[in-house]
Short mmCIF file of C-alpha atoms and ligand atoms in Angstrom, two decimals:
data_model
loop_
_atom_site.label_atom_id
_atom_site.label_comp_id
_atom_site.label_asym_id
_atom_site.label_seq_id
_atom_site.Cartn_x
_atom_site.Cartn_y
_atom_site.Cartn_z
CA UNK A 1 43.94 -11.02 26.53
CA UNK A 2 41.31 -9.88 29.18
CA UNK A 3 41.57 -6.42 27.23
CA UNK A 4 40.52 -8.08 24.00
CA UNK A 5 37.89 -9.90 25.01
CA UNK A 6 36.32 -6.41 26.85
CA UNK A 7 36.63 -4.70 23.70
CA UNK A 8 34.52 -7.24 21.44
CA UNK A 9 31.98 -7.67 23.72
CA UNK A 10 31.70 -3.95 23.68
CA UNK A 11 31.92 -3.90 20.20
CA UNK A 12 29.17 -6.45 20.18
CA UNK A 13 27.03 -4.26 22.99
CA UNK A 14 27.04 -1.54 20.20
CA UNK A 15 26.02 -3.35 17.61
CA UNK A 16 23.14 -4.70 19.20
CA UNK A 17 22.27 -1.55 20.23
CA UNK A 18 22.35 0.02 16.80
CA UNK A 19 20.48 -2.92 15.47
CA UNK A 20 18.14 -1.98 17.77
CA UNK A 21 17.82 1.58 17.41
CA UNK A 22 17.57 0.85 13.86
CA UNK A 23 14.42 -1.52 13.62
CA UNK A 24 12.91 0.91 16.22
CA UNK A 25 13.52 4.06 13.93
CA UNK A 26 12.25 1.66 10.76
CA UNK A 27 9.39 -0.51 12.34
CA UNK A 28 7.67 1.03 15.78
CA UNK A 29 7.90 4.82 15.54
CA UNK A 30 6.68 5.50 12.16
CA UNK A 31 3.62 4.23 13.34
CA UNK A 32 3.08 5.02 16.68
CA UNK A 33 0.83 7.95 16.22
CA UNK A 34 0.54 10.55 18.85
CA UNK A 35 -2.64 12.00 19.58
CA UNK A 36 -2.07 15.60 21.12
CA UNK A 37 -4.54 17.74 22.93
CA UNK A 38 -5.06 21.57 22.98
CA UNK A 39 -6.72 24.54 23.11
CA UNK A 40 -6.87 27.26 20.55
CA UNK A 41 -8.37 30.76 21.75
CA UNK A 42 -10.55 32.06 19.36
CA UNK A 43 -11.03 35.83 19.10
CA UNK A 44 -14.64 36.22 18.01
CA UNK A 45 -15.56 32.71 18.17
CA UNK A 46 -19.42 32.34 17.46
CA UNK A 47 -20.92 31.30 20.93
CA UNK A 48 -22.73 28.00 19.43
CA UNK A 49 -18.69 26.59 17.90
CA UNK A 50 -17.48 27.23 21.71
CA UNK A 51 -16.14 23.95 23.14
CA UNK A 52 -16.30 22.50 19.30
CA UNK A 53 -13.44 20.18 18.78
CA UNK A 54 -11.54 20.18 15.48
CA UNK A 55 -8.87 17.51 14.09
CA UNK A 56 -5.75 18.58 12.21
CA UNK A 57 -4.58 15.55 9.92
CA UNK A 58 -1.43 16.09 8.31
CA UNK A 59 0.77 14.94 5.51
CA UNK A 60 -0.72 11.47 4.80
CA UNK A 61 1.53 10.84 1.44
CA UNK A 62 -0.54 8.07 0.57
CA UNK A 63 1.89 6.25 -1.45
CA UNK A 64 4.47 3.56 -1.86
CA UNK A 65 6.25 4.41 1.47
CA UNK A 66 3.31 4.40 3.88
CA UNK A 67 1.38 1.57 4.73
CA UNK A 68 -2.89 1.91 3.87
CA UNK A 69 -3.26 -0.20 6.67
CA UNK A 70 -1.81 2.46 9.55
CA UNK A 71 -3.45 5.29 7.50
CA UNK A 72 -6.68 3.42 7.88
CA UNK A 73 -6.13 2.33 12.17
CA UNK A 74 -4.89 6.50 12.06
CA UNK A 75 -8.45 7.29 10.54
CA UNK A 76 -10.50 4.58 12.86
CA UNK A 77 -8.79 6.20 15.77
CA UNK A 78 -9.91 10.23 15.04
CA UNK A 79 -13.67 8.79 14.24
CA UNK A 80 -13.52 7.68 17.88
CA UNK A 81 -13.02 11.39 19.20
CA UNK A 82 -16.32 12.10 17.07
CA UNK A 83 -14.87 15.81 16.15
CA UNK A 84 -16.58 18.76 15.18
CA UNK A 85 -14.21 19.57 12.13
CA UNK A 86 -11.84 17.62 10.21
CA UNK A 87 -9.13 19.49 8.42
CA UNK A 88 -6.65 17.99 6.47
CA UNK A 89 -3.59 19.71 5.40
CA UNK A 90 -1.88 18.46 2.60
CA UNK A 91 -0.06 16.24 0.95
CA UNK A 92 -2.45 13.44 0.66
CA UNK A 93 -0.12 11.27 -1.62
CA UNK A 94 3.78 10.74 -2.43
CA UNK A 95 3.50 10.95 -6.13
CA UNK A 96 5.30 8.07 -8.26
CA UNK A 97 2.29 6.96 -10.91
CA UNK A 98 -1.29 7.24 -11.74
CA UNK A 99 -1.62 3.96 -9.33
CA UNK A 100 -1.64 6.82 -6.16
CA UNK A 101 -5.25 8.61 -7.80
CA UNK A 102 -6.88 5.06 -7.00
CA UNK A 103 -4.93 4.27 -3.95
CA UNK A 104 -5.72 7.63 -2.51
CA UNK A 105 -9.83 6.93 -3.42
CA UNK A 106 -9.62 3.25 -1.54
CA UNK A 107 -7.97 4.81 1.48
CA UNK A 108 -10.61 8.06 1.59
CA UNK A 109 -13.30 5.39 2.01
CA UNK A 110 -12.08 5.05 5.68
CA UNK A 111 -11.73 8.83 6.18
CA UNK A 112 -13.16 10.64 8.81
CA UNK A 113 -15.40 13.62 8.94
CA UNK A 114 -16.03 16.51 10.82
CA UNK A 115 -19.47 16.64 12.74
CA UNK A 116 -19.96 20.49 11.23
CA UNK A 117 -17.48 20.25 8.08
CA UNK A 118 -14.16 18.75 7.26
CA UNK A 119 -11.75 21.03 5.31
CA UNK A 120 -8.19 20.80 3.48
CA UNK A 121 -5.69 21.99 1.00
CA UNK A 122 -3.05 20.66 -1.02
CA UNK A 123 0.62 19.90 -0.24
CA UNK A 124 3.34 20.08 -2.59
CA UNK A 125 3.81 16.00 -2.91
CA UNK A 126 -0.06 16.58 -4.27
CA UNK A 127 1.71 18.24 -7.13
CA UNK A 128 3.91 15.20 -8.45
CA UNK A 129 7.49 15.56 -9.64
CA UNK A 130 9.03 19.08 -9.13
CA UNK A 131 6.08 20.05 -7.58
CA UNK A 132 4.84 21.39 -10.79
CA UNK A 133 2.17 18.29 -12.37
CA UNK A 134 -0.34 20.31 -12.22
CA UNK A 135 -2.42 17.73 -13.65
CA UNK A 136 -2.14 15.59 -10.56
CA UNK A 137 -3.15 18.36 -8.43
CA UNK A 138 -6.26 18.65 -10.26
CA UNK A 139 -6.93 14.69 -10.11
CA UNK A 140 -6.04 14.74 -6.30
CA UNK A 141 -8.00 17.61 -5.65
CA UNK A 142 -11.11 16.05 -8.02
CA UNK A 143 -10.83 12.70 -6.03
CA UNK A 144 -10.76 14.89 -2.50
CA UNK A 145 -13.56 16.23 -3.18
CA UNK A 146 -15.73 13.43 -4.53
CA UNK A 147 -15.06 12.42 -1.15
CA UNK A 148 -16.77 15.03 1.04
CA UNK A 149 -14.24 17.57 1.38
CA UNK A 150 -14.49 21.33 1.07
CA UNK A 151 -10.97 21.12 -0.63
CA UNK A 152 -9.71 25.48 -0.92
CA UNK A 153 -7.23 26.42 -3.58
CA UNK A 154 -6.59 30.21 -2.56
CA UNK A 155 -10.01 30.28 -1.47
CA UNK A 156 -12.40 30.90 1.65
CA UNK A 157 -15.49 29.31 2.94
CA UNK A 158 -17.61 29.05 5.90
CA UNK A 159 -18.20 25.53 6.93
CA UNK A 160 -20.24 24.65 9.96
CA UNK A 161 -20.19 28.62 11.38
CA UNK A 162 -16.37 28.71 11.10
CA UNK A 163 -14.77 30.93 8.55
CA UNK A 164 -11.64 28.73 6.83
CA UNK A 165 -9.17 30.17 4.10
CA UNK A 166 -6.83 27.80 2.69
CA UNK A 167 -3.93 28.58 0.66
CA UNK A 168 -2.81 26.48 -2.14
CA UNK A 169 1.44 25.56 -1.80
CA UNK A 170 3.92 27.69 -1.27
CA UNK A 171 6.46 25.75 -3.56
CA UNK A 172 3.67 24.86 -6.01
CA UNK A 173 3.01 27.16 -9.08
CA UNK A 174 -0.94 28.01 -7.30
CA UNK A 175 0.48 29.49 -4.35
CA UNK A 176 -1.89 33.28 -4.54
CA UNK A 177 -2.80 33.98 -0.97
CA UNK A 178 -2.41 37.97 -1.37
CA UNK A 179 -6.11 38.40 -2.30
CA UNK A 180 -7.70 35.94 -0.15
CA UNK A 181 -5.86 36.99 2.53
CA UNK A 182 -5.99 40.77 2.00
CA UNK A 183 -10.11 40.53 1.95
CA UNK A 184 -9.88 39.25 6.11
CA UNK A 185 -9.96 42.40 8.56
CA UNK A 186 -7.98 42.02 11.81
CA UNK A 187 -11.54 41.42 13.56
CA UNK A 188 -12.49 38.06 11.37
CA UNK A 189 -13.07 34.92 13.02
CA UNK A 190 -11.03 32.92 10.59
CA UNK A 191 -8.68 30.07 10.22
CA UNK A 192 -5.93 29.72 7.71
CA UNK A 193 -4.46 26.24 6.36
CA UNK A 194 -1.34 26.71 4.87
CA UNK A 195 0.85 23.26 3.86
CA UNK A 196 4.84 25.23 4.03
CA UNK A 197 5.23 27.09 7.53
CA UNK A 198 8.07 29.29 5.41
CA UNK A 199 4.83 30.82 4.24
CA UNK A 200 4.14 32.87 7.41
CA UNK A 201 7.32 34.97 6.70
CA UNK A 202 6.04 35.90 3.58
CA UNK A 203 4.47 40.03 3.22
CA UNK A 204 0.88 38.21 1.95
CA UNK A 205 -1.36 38.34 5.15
CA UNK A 206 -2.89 41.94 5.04
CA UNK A 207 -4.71 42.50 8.43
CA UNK A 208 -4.92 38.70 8.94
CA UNK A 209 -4.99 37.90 12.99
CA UNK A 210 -5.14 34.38 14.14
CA UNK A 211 -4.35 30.64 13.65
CA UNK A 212 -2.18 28.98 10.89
CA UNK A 213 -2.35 25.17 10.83
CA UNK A 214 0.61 23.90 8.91
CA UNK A 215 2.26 20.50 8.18
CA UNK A 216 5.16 19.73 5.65
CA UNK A 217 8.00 19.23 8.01
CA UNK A 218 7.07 16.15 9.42
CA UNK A 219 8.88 17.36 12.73
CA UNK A 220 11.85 16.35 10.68
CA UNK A 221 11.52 12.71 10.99
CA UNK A 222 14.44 11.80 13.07
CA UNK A 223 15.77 14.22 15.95
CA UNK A 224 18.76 13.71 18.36
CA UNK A 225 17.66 15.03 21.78
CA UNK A 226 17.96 18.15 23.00
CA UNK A 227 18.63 19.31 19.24
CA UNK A 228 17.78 20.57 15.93
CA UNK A 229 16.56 17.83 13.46
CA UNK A 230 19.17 17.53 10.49
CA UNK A 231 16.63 17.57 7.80
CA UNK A 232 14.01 20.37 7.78
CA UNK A 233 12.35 21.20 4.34
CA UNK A 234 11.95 24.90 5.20
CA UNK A 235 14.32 28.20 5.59
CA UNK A 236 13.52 29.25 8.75
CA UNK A 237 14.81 27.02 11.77
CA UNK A 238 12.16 27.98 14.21
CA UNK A 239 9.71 25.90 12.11
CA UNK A 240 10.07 22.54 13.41
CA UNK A 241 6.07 21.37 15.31
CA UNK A 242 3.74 22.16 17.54
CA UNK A 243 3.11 26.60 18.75
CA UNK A 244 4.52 28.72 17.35
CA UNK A 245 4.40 32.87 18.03
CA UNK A 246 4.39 35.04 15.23
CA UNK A 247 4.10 38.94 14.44
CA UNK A 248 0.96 40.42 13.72
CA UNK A 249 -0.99 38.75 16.26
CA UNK A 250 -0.95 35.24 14.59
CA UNK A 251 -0.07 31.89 16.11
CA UNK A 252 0.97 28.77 13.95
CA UNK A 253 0.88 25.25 14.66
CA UNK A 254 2.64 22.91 12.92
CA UNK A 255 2.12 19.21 12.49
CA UNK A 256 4.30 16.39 12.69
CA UNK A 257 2.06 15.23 10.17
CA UNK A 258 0.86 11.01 9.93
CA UNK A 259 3.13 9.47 7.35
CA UNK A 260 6.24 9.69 6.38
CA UNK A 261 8.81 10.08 3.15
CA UNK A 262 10.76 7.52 4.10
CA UNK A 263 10.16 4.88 6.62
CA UNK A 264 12.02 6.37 9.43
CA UNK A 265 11.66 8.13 12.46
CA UNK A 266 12.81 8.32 15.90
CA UNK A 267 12.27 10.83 18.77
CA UNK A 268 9.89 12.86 16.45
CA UNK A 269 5.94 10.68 16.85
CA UNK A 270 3.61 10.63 14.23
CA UNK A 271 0.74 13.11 14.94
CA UNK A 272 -2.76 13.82 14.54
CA UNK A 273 -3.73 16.85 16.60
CA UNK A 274 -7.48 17.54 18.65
CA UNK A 275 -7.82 20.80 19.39
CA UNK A 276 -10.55 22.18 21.72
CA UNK A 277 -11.75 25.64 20.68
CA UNK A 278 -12.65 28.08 23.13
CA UNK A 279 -13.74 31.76 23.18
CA UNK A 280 -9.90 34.29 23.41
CA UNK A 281 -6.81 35.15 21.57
FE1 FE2 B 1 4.79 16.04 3.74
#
């Protein structure tokens, strides 16, 4: 008898506990944004960008699944850091219907900007189904734009003294970075945004030394401790968040990204990421 009633109150103790774990995965992680701090040596950094701060704002998939509202407090939050750059990349929306092209302009009302320039590139959610609309690309990339943003499809551009290149998606049909890339010499300042991580592997970058700012992964979402997440969109393992070393004298840093697929996440924070530039590498 005694052992019976033990065993449904511990049955009961686990529910509640799942029940719990569950509304904290659904309703408080998703949006409790992390704001992380670092520095980024810069080989060749011009002298006047020195101590410049920059803000990486990842995967916002404006959409269905994540709330304007938390976009919005995400964006109010950066403007308060008042940073030198802004760069944004990719995947702005979670395609479903032409509703996201209007959705997406209401929500860049509130975005913020870099004090010297605010940069980005396209995911592939900014591609629609398959990854291959590239009609919506063009519409997403139109309303980015119209909103202040020096938006690079396999291109380069110097904005505010720093040199960016920004590659269009790896899984996308626009994804050329072997000319843009093979035009840098090992000795330019530069800074490559790049959506897919999976993209670093790839024989594209010529002489290219220096940072990669990434998303796409969103950390994986949901992580047991101590442990791989389950889900990763991307073939190599090592591309999870945050540093990471890579040959050639290039370092990559990977977003957990702002929003989310689906409304889950636990042990793996939200992110938008303030780094502090400074003179090395
Ligand atoms: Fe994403």
């Amino acid at each position: 008898m005694l052992s019976r009633r033990r065993a449904i109150r511990a049955l009961a103790a686990a529910g509640v506990s799942a029940a719990a774990v569950g509304l904290y995965t659904w309703r408080v992680e998703p949006h409790w944004l992390e704001f992380t701090h670092s520095f980024l040596p810069i080989r060749g950094l011009p002298r006047e960008i020195e101590a410049c701060t920059l803000a990486q704002i990842s995967d916002l998939h404006i959409g269905p699944q994540v709330a304007d509202d938390y976009i919005v407090e995400s964006f109010r939050r950066v403007k308060e850091f008042k940073p030198d750059f802004v760069v944004y990349t990719g995947d702005w929306i979670s395609y479903r219907s032409p509703k996201q092209f209007g959705q997406l302009q209401r929500v860049l009302l509130e975005m913020p900007y870099g004090r010297l320039g605010t940069v980005g590139i396209l995911g592939n959610h900014d591609y629609g189904f398959n990854w291959r609309m590239l009609n919506v690309a063009d519409r997403v990339s139109e309303i980015v734009r119209a909103a202040g943003v020096t938006l690079l499809r396999n291109e380069s551009a110097v904005v505010g003294g720093l040199q960016f290149v920004g590659i269009d998606d790896l899984w996308s049909p626009c994804f050329e970075p072997k000319k843009i890339l093979g035009e840098k010499s090992g000795d330019d300042c530069a800074f490559v945004l790049c959506h897919n991580p999976d993209a670093a592997d790839l024989p594209v970058w010529g002489n290219y030394q220096g940072w990669i700012l990434a998303g796409h992964t969103h950390g994986g979402q949901c992580k047991p401790p101590f442990l791989l997440p389950p889900l990763l969109p991307v073939k190599n393992r090592r591309y999870v968040a945050g540093e990471i070393e890579l040959s050639g004298n290039r370092r990559m840093y990977i977003s957990r990204g702002v929003g989310h697929l689906l409304r889950v996440r636990f042990n793996v924070r939200p992110e938008i990421a303030i780094f502090h530039l400074e003179s090395g590498g």
